[in-house]
Tab-separated table of C-alpha atoms in Angstrom:
chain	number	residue	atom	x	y	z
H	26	UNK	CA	0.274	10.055	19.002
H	27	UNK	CA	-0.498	6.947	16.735
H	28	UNK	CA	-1.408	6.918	13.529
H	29	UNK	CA	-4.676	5.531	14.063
H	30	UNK	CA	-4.752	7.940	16.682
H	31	UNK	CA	-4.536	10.721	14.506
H	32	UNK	CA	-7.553	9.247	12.477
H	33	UNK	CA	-9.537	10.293	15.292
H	34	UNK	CA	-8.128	13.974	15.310
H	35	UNK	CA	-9.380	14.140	12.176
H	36	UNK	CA	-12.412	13.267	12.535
H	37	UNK	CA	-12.781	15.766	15.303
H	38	UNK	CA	-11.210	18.251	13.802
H	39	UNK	CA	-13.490	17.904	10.377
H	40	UNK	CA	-16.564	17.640	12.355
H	41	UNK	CA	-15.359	21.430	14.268
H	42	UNK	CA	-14.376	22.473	10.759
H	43	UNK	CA	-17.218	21.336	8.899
H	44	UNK	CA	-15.582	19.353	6.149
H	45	UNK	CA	-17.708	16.793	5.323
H	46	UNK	CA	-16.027	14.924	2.571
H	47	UNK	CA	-12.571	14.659	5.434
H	48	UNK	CA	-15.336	13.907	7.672
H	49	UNK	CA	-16.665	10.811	5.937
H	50	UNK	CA	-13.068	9.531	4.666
H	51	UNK	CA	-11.999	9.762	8.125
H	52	UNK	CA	-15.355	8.139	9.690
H	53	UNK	CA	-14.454	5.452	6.874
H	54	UNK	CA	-11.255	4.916	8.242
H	55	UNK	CA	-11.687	4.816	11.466
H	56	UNK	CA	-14.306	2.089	11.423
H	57	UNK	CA	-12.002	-0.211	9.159
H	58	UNK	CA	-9.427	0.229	12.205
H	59	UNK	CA	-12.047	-0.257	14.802
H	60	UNK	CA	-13.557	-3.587	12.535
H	61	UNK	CA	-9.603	-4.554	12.581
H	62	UNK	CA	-9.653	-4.352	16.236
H	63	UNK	CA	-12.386	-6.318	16.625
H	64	UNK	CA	-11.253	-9.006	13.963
H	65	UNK	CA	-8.285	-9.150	16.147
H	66	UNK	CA	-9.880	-9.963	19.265
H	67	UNK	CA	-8.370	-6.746	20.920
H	68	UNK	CA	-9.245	-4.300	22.941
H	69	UNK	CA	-10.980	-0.939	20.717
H	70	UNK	CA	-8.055	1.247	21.495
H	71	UNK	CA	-6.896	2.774	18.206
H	72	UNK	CA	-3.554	3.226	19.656
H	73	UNK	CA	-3.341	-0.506	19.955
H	74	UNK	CA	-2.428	-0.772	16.247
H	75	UNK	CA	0.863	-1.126	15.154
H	76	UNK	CA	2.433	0.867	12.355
H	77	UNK	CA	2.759	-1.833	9.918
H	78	UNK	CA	-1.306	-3.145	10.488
H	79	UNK	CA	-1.853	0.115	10.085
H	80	UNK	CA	-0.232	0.397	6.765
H	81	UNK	CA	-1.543	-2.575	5.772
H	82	UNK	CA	-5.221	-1.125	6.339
H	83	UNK	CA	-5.081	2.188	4.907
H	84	UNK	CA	-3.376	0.049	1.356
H	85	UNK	CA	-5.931	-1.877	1.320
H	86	UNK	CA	-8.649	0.859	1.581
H	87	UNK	CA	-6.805	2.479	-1.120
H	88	UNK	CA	-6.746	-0.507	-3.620
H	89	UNK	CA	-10.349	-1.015	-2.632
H	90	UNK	CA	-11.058	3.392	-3.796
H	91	UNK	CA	-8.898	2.775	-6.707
H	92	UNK	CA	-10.776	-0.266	-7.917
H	93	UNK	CA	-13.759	1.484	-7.268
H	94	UNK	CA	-12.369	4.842	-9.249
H	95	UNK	CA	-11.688	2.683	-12.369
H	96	UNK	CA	-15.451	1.963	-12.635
H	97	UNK	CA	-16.536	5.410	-11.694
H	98	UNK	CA	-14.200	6.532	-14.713
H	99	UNK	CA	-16.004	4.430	-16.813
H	100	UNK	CA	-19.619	5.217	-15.772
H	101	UNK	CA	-18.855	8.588	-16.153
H	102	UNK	CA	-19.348	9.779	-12.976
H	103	UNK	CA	-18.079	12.848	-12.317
H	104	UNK	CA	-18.410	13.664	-9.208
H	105	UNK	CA	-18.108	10.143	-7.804
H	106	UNK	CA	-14.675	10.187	-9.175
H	107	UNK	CA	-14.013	13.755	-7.460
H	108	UNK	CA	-15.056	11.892	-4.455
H	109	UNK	CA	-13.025	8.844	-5.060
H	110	UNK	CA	-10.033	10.724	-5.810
H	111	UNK	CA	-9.934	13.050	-2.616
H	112	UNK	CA	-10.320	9.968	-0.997
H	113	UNK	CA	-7.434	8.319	-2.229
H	114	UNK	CA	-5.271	11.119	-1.913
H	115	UNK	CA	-6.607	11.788	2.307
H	116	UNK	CA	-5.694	7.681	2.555
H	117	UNK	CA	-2.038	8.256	0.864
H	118	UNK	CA	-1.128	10.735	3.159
H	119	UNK	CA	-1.028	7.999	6.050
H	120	UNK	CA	1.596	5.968	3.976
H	121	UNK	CA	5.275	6.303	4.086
H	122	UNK	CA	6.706	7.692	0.673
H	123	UNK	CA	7.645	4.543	-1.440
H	124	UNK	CA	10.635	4.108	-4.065
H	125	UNK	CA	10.812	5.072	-7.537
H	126	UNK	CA	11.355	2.935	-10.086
H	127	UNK	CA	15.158	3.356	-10.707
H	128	UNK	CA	15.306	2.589	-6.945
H	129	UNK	CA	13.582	-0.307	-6.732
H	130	UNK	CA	14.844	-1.647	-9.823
H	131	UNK	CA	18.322	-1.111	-8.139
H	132	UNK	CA	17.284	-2.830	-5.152
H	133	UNK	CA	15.958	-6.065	-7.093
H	134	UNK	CA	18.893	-5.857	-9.684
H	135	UNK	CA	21.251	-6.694	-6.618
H	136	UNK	CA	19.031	-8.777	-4.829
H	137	UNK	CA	19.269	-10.992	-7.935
H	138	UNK	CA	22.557	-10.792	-8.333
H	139	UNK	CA	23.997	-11.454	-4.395
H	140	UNK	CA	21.815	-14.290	-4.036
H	141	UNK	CA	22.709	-15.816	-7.998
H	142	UNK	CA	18.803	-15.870	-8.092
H	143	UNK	CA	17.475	-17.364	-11.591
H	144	UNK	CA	14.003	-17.389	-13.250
H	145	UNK	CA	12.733	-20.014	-10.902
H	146	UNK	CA	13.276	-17.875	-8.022
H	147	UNK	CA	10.644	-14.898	-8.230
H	148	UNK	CA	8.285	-16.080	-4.827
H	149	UNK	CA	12.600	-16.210	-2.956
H	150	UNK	CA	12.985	-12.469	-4.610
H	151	UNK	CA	9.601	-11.333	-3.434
H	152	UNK	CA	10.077	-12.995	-0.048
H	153	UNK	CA	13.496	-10.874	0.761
H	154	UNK	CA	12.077	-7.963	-0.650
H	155	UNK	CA	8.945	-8.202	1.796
H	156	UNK	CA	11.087	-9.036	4.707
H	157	UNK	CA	13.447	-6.050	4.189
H	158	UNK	CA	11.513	-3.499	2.121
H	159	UNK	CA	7.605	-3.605	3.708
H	160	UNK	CA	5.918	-0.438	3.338
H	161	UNK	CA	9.117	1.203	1.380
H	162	UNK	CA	8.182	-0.224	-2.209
H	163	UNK	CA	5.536	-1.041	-4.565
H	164	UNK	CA	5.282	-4.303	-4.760
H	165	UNK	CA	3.073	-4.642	-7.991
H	166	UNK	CA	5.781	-2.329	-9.880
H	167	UNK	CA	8.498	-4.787	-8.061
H	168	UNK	CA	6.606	-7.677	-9.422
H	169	UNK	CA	6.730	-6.639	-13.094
H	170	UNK	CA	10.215	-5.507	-12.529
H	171	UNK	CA	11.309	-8.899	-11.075
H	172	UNK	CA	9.713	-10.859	-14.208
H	173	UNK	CA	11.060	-8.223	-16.734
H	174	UNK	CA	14.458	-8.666	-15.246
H	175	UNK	CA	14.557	-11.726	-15.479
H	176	UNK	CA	12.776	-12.494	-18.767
H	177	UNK	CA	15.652	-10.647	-20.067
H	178	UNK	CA	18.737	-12.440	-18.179
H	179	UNK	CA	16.813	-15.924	-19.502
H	180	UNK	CA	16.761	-13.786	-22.885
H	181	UNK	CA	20.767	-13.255	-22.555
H	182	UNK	CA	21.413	-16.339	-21.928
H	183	UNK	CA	19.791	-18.202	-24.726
H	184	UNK	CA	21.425	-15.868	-27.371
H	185	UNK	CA	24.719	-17.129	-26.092
């Protein structure tokens, strides 16, 4: 069974079980795979997605409820936020675990250092670590790692 395909065993299995709020997260989801599908031009067989569109939905969904979580913090909101949150937490469980910090700071560290990568290179580092990391690392938290590194490196070498 796909992923996607396990979207609609949820949904099912909510709609048995009477769980609305999986219910409507799942309903959610399942119509941004189906719009996918159709954006695609293919035919409206969830099992049609691969893995890594996949992925690349259910992230986006969950930037989209995070975004929207910030300004239900604000307002206040309580149970918006409640809401929000279970959301974000159903759409997480669809993604692979991704690296810690240390890791990925590892990971970039000898990226850097293989390739003899300077400043100038950041959109070269990003570009390896897409090719050989997707869906196994943050890539905002690589981002600010990458520019840290390096801002320090560019640092080092001043002083001397």
């Amino acid at each position: 069974m796909s992923l996607a395909e396990k979207i609609q065993e949820d949904v099912k299995s909510a709609l048995k079980g009477g769980d609305k709020k999986k219910l409507s997260i799942a309903r959610y989801l399942s119509s941004e795979l189906k719009n996918y599908l159709i954006k695609e031009n293919l035919d409206r067989e969830l099992s049609k997605i691969s893995d890594d569109n996949f992925y690349k939905i259910v992230k986006t969904q969950v930037k989209q409820k995070k975004e929207s979580l910030e300004f239900a913090e604000k307002a206040g909101d309580s149970i918006k936020v409640n809401d929000l949150t279970y959301d974000i937490e159903y759409l997480n469980g669809f993604l692979p675990q991704l690296k810690g910090e240390e890791e990925t700071l590892n990971i970039i560290t000898n990226i850097i250092n293989v390739n003899k990568f300077t400043s100038k290179d950041f959109g070269k580092i990003m570009g390896l670590l897409k090719k050989d990391y997707n869906n196994q690392i943050d890539f905002n938290l690589a981002s600010q790692i990458i520019k840290n590194t390096l801002n320090e490196w560019q640092t080092t070498i001043l002083k001397r």
